[in-house]
Every structure is written in structure tokens, then in C-alpha cells.
Amino acid sequence: MSAPNTPDDHSSGASMTPGADLWSKASAAPAPAAASAANPGWEREVLEKLVFATIKEQRAARRWRFWGRLLWSVVVLLALWLIFFKDATTTTSTSAHTAVVEIKGEIASGSNASAELIVAAMRSAFEDSGSRAVVLLINSPGGSPVQAGIINDEMVRLKAKYNKPLYAVVEESCASAAYYIASAADEIFVDKASIVGSIGVLMDGFGFTGVMDKVGVERRLLTAGENKGFLDPFSPMSAKQHEYAQQMLDQIHEQFIGVVKKGRGDRLHETPELFSGLFWTGQQAIALGLADKLGSVDYVAREVVKAEEVVDYTRRDNVAERLAKRFGAAVGEGSVQAMRNLMPQIR
């Protein structure tokens, strides 16, 4: 006899019916293992992809760094060029305008008010076809008669060559060598409170001989030439040397007076004090004939020249040139100062 089917037998029989599904599940379960067995180097491929991706990213970062540094280098070089090497002049204009050249500070070689820079600026201003007139904007206490004489002579030459009017406009002061320059202008405009004049020459220094005698200091100066130690502050000045220095100052003073008379002509109202070294306000200067009218740069451009656009032709040392001059001045400061003390000054 056959044994009756138990519930377990039915369940097993029912489960055995879809036998193919069981085999498919069994075969699907070990698929990753089978793939790994079929491609044993898959880990290496993944690592290679990661390495190549990292290298590609690093290359891109290096390229960005290179171009970024190159861009910053260009910016820095451009800034250095603008600061150190570009001449500080304003671009000229071919349209009708009033050309301005500033004379500010001490008139001396190596300064922004040197004959070299002022003359170069005036030439550019006169040569420009758009300039209708040239205005010297002056704010200076004076300086070297040599530098002033060079500028004055060039003003006369340029006016005759280009047949353009040349005006001087005074801000706070136009004294001594600055007025030496201004006197060659066609007209001088001032503010009523400007300081104008001081037509004189001086040579200053110190004498320490009395102090040296009191403290017991002996000056040992050896020279070849009787007057080689002339104006030495530690040596006494003889009457002959004093007379010689005074003659030199008087001669330069006469040159100064001649330039002023030639430039101002009949407009001057000479008084005993006019060439004594005194200075006056702008309002007084007009009454004395040292100046012509009250006015500013804008007034002259608008009302006199009839060209309201103002173009600045002033030339100034750039930063590199100023640093070089300061370095040179520091190296030779003693000798340069000694030479300057020997030179007369119109101030």
C-alpha cells in the first residue's frame, strides 16, 4: 500500500512544479560572482579611471593657475609701467583749446619747475594745432636765475615762432625767479590777494668763526688759490671777497631788472621800491604795472582766449625718475648742497 500524501508532500509537490523558475533564481543569484570570474581585472579598471580623472582635473587646475598668474603678471607690469615709466602728461587735443603749463614750487634744476620740463611742455603746447593760446599757471616763490632765464628766453622765441598769445596766471605767489619768467608773458593775471614781485637777488649762508673761537675749534682748510675757500662758513670773509660777491649780485639784479622792463614796457610805474626786493598783493601789483588784470585760468580761457576747453601740457618726473634723483641726491647730498650755497638765488 502506498502511504497517504502528507501536507508536506503536497507542498513539496507544488513547489516542484515550476522547477525552471527555481533554477533561474539560482543561476541569477551568483551573477556578480560570475561577472567577477568573467572579468577578473575590474578593480584595476575602476582605479585607472579614477587616476585618469584625477590627473585630468589636476591638469585643468594647473592651466587655470597658469593663465591666472599670467593675467596678474600683465596687470602688475601695466601698473608698474603707468607708475614708473609713463610720462605724466595729458594727451593733447586737436580741437580748439587753451593750453596750460604749470610752474609750481621752487624753480631749480631737477625739480618739476625746472627749465628742462617747463620748456618741453611749452614746446608741445605751442606746436599743437588745436591750442589757441598758452597759459603759464604760476605758484612759485622763485629759485634759480639761470633756470628762469632759460625759460624766459624760450617763451620769447616760441611766441615769435608760432604767433600765439602767451599769458601768465598767478595763484598764491609769483615772486623773484617766478616773476622773472612771468614778465615775458603778453599779459599777467592775478588774484587780488596773490603775492607778486620780490625783484631782487640774494646769496645766503652762515658764518661760524666766532663760535669756533669761543669753543676752541680750529679750522684747517687747505686750498690752492687765494679765493678757493670763498664763502666757506668756517672761514672769515675778507672785505675784498664781500665786495666781489656784492658786484656779482648787483650784476644779476640788473639782468633781472632789464628782463622785467623789456617784458612789461610802458605798463610799469617805476617807484624807488619797485626793484628793491619788496613784494605786493595782486591788487597792488596791478596798480604798479607788474600785473594787468584779475583773473583765473578758467576766466582767461573763457573770456580772453575764447576757448573754454583747457588742456594741461605740464610735464612731471615719474616715480622712477623721482626715486633715482632722490637716491642720487642722498649719495651726493653734501657736495650738491655745498654747490647750491655758492649759487645766487632769486627768491
Tab-separated table of C-alpha atoms in Angstrom:
chain	number	residue	atom	x	y	z
A	1	MET	CA	0.000	0.000	0.000
A	2	SER	CA	1.120	3.396	-0.705
A	3	ALA	CA	1.302	5.836	2.136
A	4	PRO	CA	-1.117	8.722	2.005
A	5	ASN	CA	0.221	12.102	0.988
A	6	THR	CA	1.064	14.311	3.886
A	7	PRO	CA	0.729	18.056	3.772
A	8	ASP	CA	4.480	18.265	3.472
A	9	ASP	CA	4.342	16.056	0.413
A	10	HIS	CA	1.746	18.371	-1.229
A	11	SER	CA	3.752	21.434	-0.569
A	12	SER	CA	6.875	19.861	-1.919
A	13	GLY	CA	4.994	18.636	-4.952
A	14	ALA	CA	3.545	22.048	-5.608
A	15	SER	CA	6.942	23.647	-5.236
A	16	MET	CA	8.494	21.191	-7.585
A	17	THR	CA	6.094	22.076	-10.380
A	18	PRO	CA	7.789	25.368	-11.508
A	19	GLY	CA	11.220	23.854	-11.359
A	20	ALA	CA	12.556	26.095	-14.133
A	21	ASP	CA	11.964	29.234	-12.023
A	22	LEU	CA	13.940	27.784	-9.188
A	23	TRP	CA	16.858	27.162	-11.494
A	24	SER	CA	16.632	30.641	-12.948
A	25	LYS	CA	16.721	32.160	-9.470
A	26	ALA	CA	19.610	30.006	-8.538
A	27	SER	CA	21.509	30.998	-11.629
A	28	ALA	CA	20.671	34.753	-11.148
A	29	ALA	CA	21.896	34.859	-7.564
A	30	PRO	CA	25.585	34.279	-8.268
A	31	ALA	CA	25.666	36.783	-11.220
A	32	PRO	CA	28.163	39.241	-9.606
A	33	ALA	CA	30.420	36.414	-8.728
A	34	ALA	CA	30.118	35.115	-12.275
A	35	ALA	CA	30.880	38.621	-13.655
A	36	SER	CA	33.877	38.851	-11.406
A	37	ALA	CA	35.008	35.457	-12.613
A	38	ALA	CA	34.458	36.541	-16.239
A	39	ASN	CA	36.377	39.912	-15.740
A	40	PRO	CA	38.945	39.360	-13.014
A	41	GLY	CA	40.614	42.889	-13.599
A	42	TRP	CA	37.581	45.108	-12.980
A	43	GLU	CA	39.094	46.630	-9.826
A	44	ARG	CA	42.099	47.744	-11.855
A	45	GLU	CA	39.872	49.360	-14.492
A	46	VAL	CA	37.999	51.335	-11.838
A	47	LEU	CA	41.259	52.521	-10.263
A	48	GLU	CA	42.646	53.529	-13.662
A	49	LYS	CA	39.544	55.581	-14.384
A	50	LEU	CA	39.841	57.302	-11.028
A	51	VAL	CA	43.542	58.031	-11.590
A	52	PHE	CA	42.965	59.426	-15.087
A	53	ALA	CA	40.101	61.588	-13.840
A	54	THR	CA	42.314	62.946	-11.055
A	55	ILE	CA	45.147	63.686	-13.498
A	56	LYS	CA	42.757	65.442	-15.873
A	57	GLU	CA	41.409	67.570	-13.035
A	58	GLN	CA	44.932	68.467	-11.896
A	59	ARG	CA	45.912	69.469	-15.428
A	60	ALA	CA	42.875	71.719	-15.704
A	61	ALA	CA	43.703	73.295	-12.348
A	62	ARG	CA	47.308	73.886	-13.455
A	63	ARG	CA	46.089	75.525	-16.665
A	64	TRP	CA	43.806	77.849	-14.728
A	65	ARG	CA	46.628	78.702	-12.315
A	66	PHE	CA	48.982	79.434	-15.232
A	67	TRP	CA	46.547	81.741	-17.013
A	68	GLY	CA	45.561	83.381	-13.752
A	69	ARG	CA	49.194	84.103	-12.845
A	70	LEU	CA	49.864	85.332	-16.377
A	71	LEU	CA	46.903	87.693	-16.174
A	72	TRP	CA	48.039	89.061	-12.814
A	73	SER	CA	51.577	89.488	-14.153
A	74	VAL	CA	50.262	91.530	-17.066
A	75	VAL	CA	48.190	93.678	-14.684
A	76	VAL	CA	51.170	94.250	-12.366
A	77	LEU	CA	53.505	95.095	-15.255
A	78	LEU	CA	50.955	97.521	-16.683
A	79	ALA	CA	50.564	99.185	-13.289
A	80	LEU	CA	54.345	99.449	-12.879
A	81	TRP	CA	54.666	100.953	-16.349
A	82	LEU	CA	51.960	103.508	-15.601
A	83	ILE	CA	53.570	104.396	-12.260
A	84	PHE	CA	57.266	104.322	-13.081
A	85	PHE	CA	57.751	104.878	-16.780
A	86	LYS	CA	54.797	106.699	-18.273
A	87	ASP	CA	55.404	110.407	-18.580
A	88	ALA	CA	52.837	112.364	-16.576
A	89	THR	CA	51.489	114.451	-19.411
A	90	THR	CA	47.947	114.950	-20.608
A	91	THR	CA	47.108	113.842	-24.132
A	92	THR	CA	46.900	116.771	-26.485
A	93	SER	CA	43.723	117.723	-28.306
A	94	THR	CA	43.363	118.834	-31.911
A	95	SER	CA	40.141	120.712	-31.156
A	96	ALA	CA	40.293	124.367	-30.191
A	97	HIS	CA	41.508	124.676	-26.607
A	98	THR	CA	43.587	126.671	-24.148
A	99	ALA	CA	46.932	125.052	-23.353
A	100	VAL	CA	48.119	125.210	-19.728
A	101	VAL	CA	51.613	124.627	-18.335
A	102	GLU	CA	52.060	124.665	-14.559
A	103	ILE	CA	55.063	126.231	-12.826
A	104	LYS	CA	54.780	125.246	-9.173
A	105	GLY	CA	57.317	125.073	-6.381
A	106	GLU	CA	60.981	126.008	-6.445
A	107	ILE	CA	62.404	126.787	-9.877
A	108	ALA	CA	65.521	124.655	-9.909
A	109	SER	CA	67.295	122.003	-11.922
A	110	GLY	CA	65.881	118.567	-11.127
A	111	SER	CA	62.550	119.884	-9.836
A	112	ASN	CA	59.144	119.809	-11.504
A	113	ALA	CA	59.674	123.508	-12.228
A	114	SER	CA	62.997	123.004	-13.992
A	115	ALA	CA	63.752	124.618	-17.334
A	116	GLU	CA	64.006	121.171	-18.921
A	117	LEU	CA	60.421	120.193	-18.094
A	118	ILE	CA	58.842	123.642	-18.493
A	119	VAL	CA	60.433	124.298	-21.886
A	120	ALA	CA	59.454	120.840	-23.189
A	121	ALA	CA	55.861	121.387	-22.066
A	122	MET	CA	55.697	124.837	-23.663
A	123	ARG	CA	57.000	123.494	-26.955
A	124	SER	CA	54.323	120.804	-27.015
A	125	ALA	CA	51.653	123.369	-26.181
A	126	PHE	CA	52.729	125.804	-28.896
A	127	GLU	CA	53.194	123.071	-31.525
A	128	ASP	CA	49.701	121.626	-31.053
A	129	SER	CA	47.493	122.835	-33.882
A	130	GLY	CA	44.469	122.961	-31.563
A	131	SER	CA	45.933	125.311	-28.965
A	132	ARG	CA	44.703	128.874	-29.375
A	133	ALA	CA	46.915	130.281	-26.618
A	134	VAL	CA	49.283	129.098	-23.910
A	135	VAL	CA	48.787	129.904	-20.230
A	136	LEU	CA	51.513	129.561	-17.604
A	137	LEU	CA	49.827	128.758	-14.283
A	138	ILE	CA	52.345	130.011	-11.716
A	139	ASN	CA	52.585	129.359	-7.992
A	140	SER	CA	56.239	129.677	-7.035
A	141	PRO	CA	58.404	131.628	-4.557
A	142	GLY	CA	61.308	131.756	-7.022
A	143	GLY	CA	64.582	129.914	-7.414
A	144	SER	CA	67.470	129.784	-9.851
A	145	PRO	CA	68.059	132.802	-12.106
A	146	VAL	CA	69.694	130.508	-14.660
A	147	GLN	CA	66.631	128.251	-14.930
A	148	ALA	CA	64.336	131.289	-15.058
A	149	GLY	CA	66.452	132.892	-17.775
A	150	ILE	CA	66.310	129.771	-19.951
A	151	ILE	CA	62.525	129.606	-19.646
A	152	ASN	CA	62.134	133.345	-20.291
A	153	ASP	CA	64.254	133.202	-23.461
A	154	GLU	CA	62.307	130.206	-24.772
A	155	MET	CA	58.997	131.967	-24.121
A	156	VAL	CA	60.077	134.877	-26.306
A	157	ARG	CA	61.254	132.550	-29.078
A	158	LEU	CA	58.122	130.364	-29.099
A	159	LYS	CA	55.759	133.360	-29.150
A	160	ALA	CA	57.513	134.747	-32.216
A	161	LYS	CA	57.732	131.392	-33.996
A	162	TYR	CA	54.123	130.249	-33.583
A	163	ASN	CA	52.453	133.667	-33.326
A	164	LYS	CA	50.260	132.546	-30.426
A	165	PRO	CA	49.488	134.610	-27.322
A	166	LEU	CA	51.125	133.612	-24.045
A	167	TYR	CA	49.531	134.531	-20.725
A	168	ALA	CA	50.599	134.109	-17.105
A	169	VAL	CA	48.046	133.355	-14.382
A	170	VAL	CA	49.222	133.699	-10.772
A	171	GLU	CA	47.761	131.664	-7.930
A	172	GLU	CA	49.220	132.245	-4.439
A	173	SER	CA	52.639	133.643	-5.378
A	174	CYS	CA	54.735	134.743	-8.307
A	175	ALA	CA	57.898	136.059	-6.724
A	176	SER	CA	61.515	136.561	-7.767
A	177	ALA	CA	62.520	133.977	-10.398
A	178	ALA	CA	58.838	133.145	-10.972
A	179	TYR	CA	58.172	136.787	-11.839
A	180	TYR	CA	61.324	136.769	-13.979
A	181	ILE	CA	59.501	134.150	-16.071
A	182	ALA	CA	56.075	135.791	-15.976
A	183	SER	CA	57.395	139.127	-17.225
A	184	ALA	CA	57.764	137.661	-20.735
A	185	ALA	CA	54.039	136.896	-20.979
A	186	ASP	CA	51.728	139.073	-23.061
A	187	GLU	CA	49.531	139.669	-20.014
A	188	ILE	CA	49.720	138.691	-16.348
A	189	PHE	CA	46.510	137.803	-14.483
A	190	VAL	CA	46.472	137.640	-10.686
A	191	ASP	CA	44.146	137.181	-7.752
A	192	LYS	CA	43.709	140.289	-5.631
A	193	ALA	CA	45.474	138.507	-2.742
A	194	SER	CA	48.314	136.954	-4.755
A	195	ILE	CA	51.925	137.765	-3.764
A	196	VAL	CA	53.785	139.339	-6.701
A	197	GLY	CA	57.212	140.908	-7.149
A	198	SER	CA	60.288	140.491	-4.952
A	199	ILE	CA	62.556	141.677	-7.771
A	200	GLY	CA	65.909	141.096	-6.117
A	201	VAL	CA	68.780	138.648	-5.719
A	202	LEU	CA	70.269	137.063	-2.627
A	203	MET	CA	73.126	134.778	-1.675
A	204	ASP	CA	72.719	133.320	1.797
A	205	GLY	CA	74.898	131.309	4.125
A	206	PHE	CA	76.259	131.128	7.682
A	207	GLY	CA	79.440	132.150	9.439
A	208	PHE	CA	80.678	130.152	12.432
A	209	THR	CA	84.064	131.763	13.022
A	210	GLY	CA	83.053	133.464	16.284
A	211	VAL	CA	81.570	130.253	17.713
A	212	MET	CA	84.685	128.322	16.739
A	213	ASP	CA	86.906	130.818	18.565
A	214	LYS	CA	84.780	130.526	21.707
A	215	VAL	CA	84.785	126.731	21.820
A	216	GLY	CA	88.398	126.442	20.717
A	217	VAL	CA	87.854	124.740	17.349
A	218	GLU	CA	90.493	125.281	14.689
A	219	ARG	CA	89.511	125.263	11.023
A	220	ARG	CA	92.099	123.529	8.835
A	221	LEU	CA	91.263	124.358	5.230
A	222	LEU	CA	93.951	123.843	2.604
A	223	THR	CA	93.408	125.479	-0.786
A	224	ALA	CA	95.356	126.137	-3.977
A	225	GLY	CA	94.160	129.569	-4.982
A	226	GLU	CA	93.683	132.668	-2.875
A	227	ASN	CA	89.884	132.648	-3.068
A	228	LYS	CA	89.199	128.910	-3.313
A	229	GLY	CA	87.699	128.938	0.187
A	230	PHE	CA	85.454	131.854	-0.709
A	231	LEU	CA	82.110	131.678	1.188
A	232	ASP	CA	83.338	128.838	3.403
A	233	PRO	CA	81.160	129.207	6.553
A	234	PHE	CA	84.070	128.280	8.844
A	235	SER	CA	86.455	130.886	7.417
A	236	PRO	CA	86.232	134.673	7.753
A	237	MET	CA	85.202	136.710	4.696
A	238	SER	CA	87.556	139.465	3.676
A	239	ALA	CA	86.374	142.893	2.544
A	240	LYS	CA	87.614	142.111	-0.947
A	241	GLN	CA	85.597	138.909	-1.119
A	242	HIS	CA	82.492	140.664	0.178
A	243	GLU	CA	82.842	143.349	-2.483
A	244	TYR	CA	83.269	140.724	-5.211
A	245	ALA	CA	80.119	138.863	-4.112
A	246	GLN	CA	78.134	142.082	-3.990
A	247	GLN	CA	79.221	143.013	-7.515
A	248	MET	CA	78.073	139.625	-8.770
A	249	LEU	CA	74.679	140.010	-7.093
A	250	ASP	CA	74.277	143.541	-8.456
A	251	GLN	CA	75.003	142.333	-11.972
A	252	ILE	CA	72.382	139.565	-11.763
A	253	HIS	CA	69.956	142.075	-10.275
A	254	GLU	CA	70.466	144.403	-13.232
A	255	GLN	CA	69.821	141.492	-15.590
A	256	PHE	CA	66.581	140.799	-13.725
A	257	ILE	CA	65.512	144.455	-13.928
A	258	GLY	CA	66.295	144.547	-17.648
A	259	VAL	CA	64.145	141.489	-18.326
A	260	VAL	CA	61.210	142.959	-16.378
A	261	LYS	CA	61.444	146.326	-18.139
A	262	LYS	CA	61.636	144.649	-21.533
A	263	GLY	CA	58.652	142.433	-20.829
A	264	ARG	CA	56.412	144.975	-19.140
A	265	GLY	CA	57.434	148.071	-21.108
A	266	ASP	CA	55.375	151.194	-20.573
A	267	ARG	CA	52.974	149.403	-18.259
A	268	LEU	CA	55.450	149.706	-15.374
A	269	HIS	CA	55.012	152.586	-12.932
A	270	GLU	CA	58.505	152.798	-11.523
A	271	THR	CA	58.993	153.782	-7.911
A	272	PRO	CA	62.142	153.660	-5.740
A	273	GLU	CA	60.862	150.438	-4.133
A	274	LEU	CA	59.813	148.655	-7.329
A	275	PHE	CA	63.119	146.810	-7.781
A	276	SER	CA	64.136	146.752	-4.123
A	277	GLY	CA	63.027	143.198	-3.438
A	278	LEU	CA	59.671	144.154	-1.928
A	279	PHE	CA	56.563	142.198	-2.884
A	280	TRP	CA	52.948	143.273	-3.225
A	281	THR	CA	49.446	141.886	-3.338
A	282	GLY	CA	47.868	141.215	-6.703
A	283	GLN	CA	45.749	144.349	-6.420
A	284	GLN	CA	48.838	146.470	-5.671
A	285	ALA	CA	50.777	144.755	-8.482
A	286	ILE	CA	48.148	145.856	-11.000
A	287	ALA	CA	48.452	149.447	-9.794
A	288	LEU	CA	52.253	149.280	-10.172
A	289	GLY	CA	52.060	147.740	-13.631
A	290	LEU	CA	53.591	144.437	-12.516
A	291	ALA	CA	50.323	142.692	-13.463
A	292	ASP	CA	47.470	143.527	-15.821
A	293	LYS	CA	44.135	142.178	-14.597
A	294	LEU	CA	42.379	139.991	-12.083
A	295	GLY	CA	41.553	136.543	-13.430
A	296	SER	CA	41.893	132.788	-13.157
A	297	VAL	CA	42.730	130.094	-15.716
A	298	ASP	CA	39.068	129.470	-16.472
A	299	TYR	CA	38.438	133.197	-16.866
A	300	VAL	CA	41.335	133.586	-19.307
A	301	ALA	CA	40.262	130.533	-21.312
A	302	ARG	CA	36.638	131.649	-21.484
A	303	GLU	CA	36.862	135.434	-21.778
A	304	VAL	CA	40.286	136.119	-23.273
A	305	VAL	CA	41.264	133.119	-25.408
A	306	LYS	CA	37.639	132.223	-26.239
A	307	ALA	CA	38.450	128.512	-25.979
A	308	GLU	CA	36.884	127.116	-22.805
A	309	GLU	CA	38.422	123.655	-23.084
A	310	VAL	CA	41.608	123.579	-21.004
A	311	VAL	CA	44.321	121.017	-21.771
A	312	ASP	CA	47.192	120.514	-19.328
A	313	TYR	CA	50.595	120.044	-21.000
A	314	THR	CA	52.592	120.042	-17.769
A	315	ARG	CA	55.406	117.516	-17.614
A	316	ARG	CA	56.452	115.948	-14.346
A	317	ASP	CA	59.007	113.387	-13.295
A	318	ASN	CA	57.532	109.912	-12.959
A	319	VAL	CA	58.048	107.863	-9.798
A	320	ALA	CA	61.152	106.086	-11.099
A	321	GLU	CA	62.837	109.349	-12.019
A	322	ARG	CA	61.982	110.888	-8.665
A	323	LEU	CA	63.380	107.868	-6.810
A	324	ALA	CA	66.545	107.954	-8.906
A	325	LYS	CA	67.003	111.642	-8.225
A	326	ARG	CA	66.412	111.145	-4.527
A	327	PHE	CA	68.930	108.332	-4.446
A	328	GLY	CA	71.456	110.443	-6.305
A	329	ALA	CA	70.741	113.383	-4.025
A	330	ALA	CA	71.256	111.190	-0.972
A	331	VAL	CA	74.571	109.905	-2.309
A	332	GLY	CA	75.934	113.336	-3.192
A	333	GLU	CA	73.920	115.465	-0.801
A	334	GLY	CA	76.916	117.093	0.848
A	335	SER	CA	78.620	118.238	-2.324
A	336	VAL	CA	75.378	119.294	-4.019
A	337	GLN	CA	74.321	121.367	-1.036
A	338	ALA	CA	77.720	122.999	-0.899
A	339	MET	CA	77.456	123.961	-4.570
A	340	ARG	CA	73.942	125.334	-4.118
A	341	ASN	CA	75.109	127.542	-1.273
A	342	LEU	CA	77.586	129.129	-3.656
A	343	MET	CA	74.944	129.923	-6.268
A	344	PRO	CA	72.826	133.081	-6.032
A	345	GLN	CA	69.083	132.671	-5.781
A	346	ILE	CA	66.309	134.943	-6.981
A	347	ARG	CA	63.806	134.492	-4.156
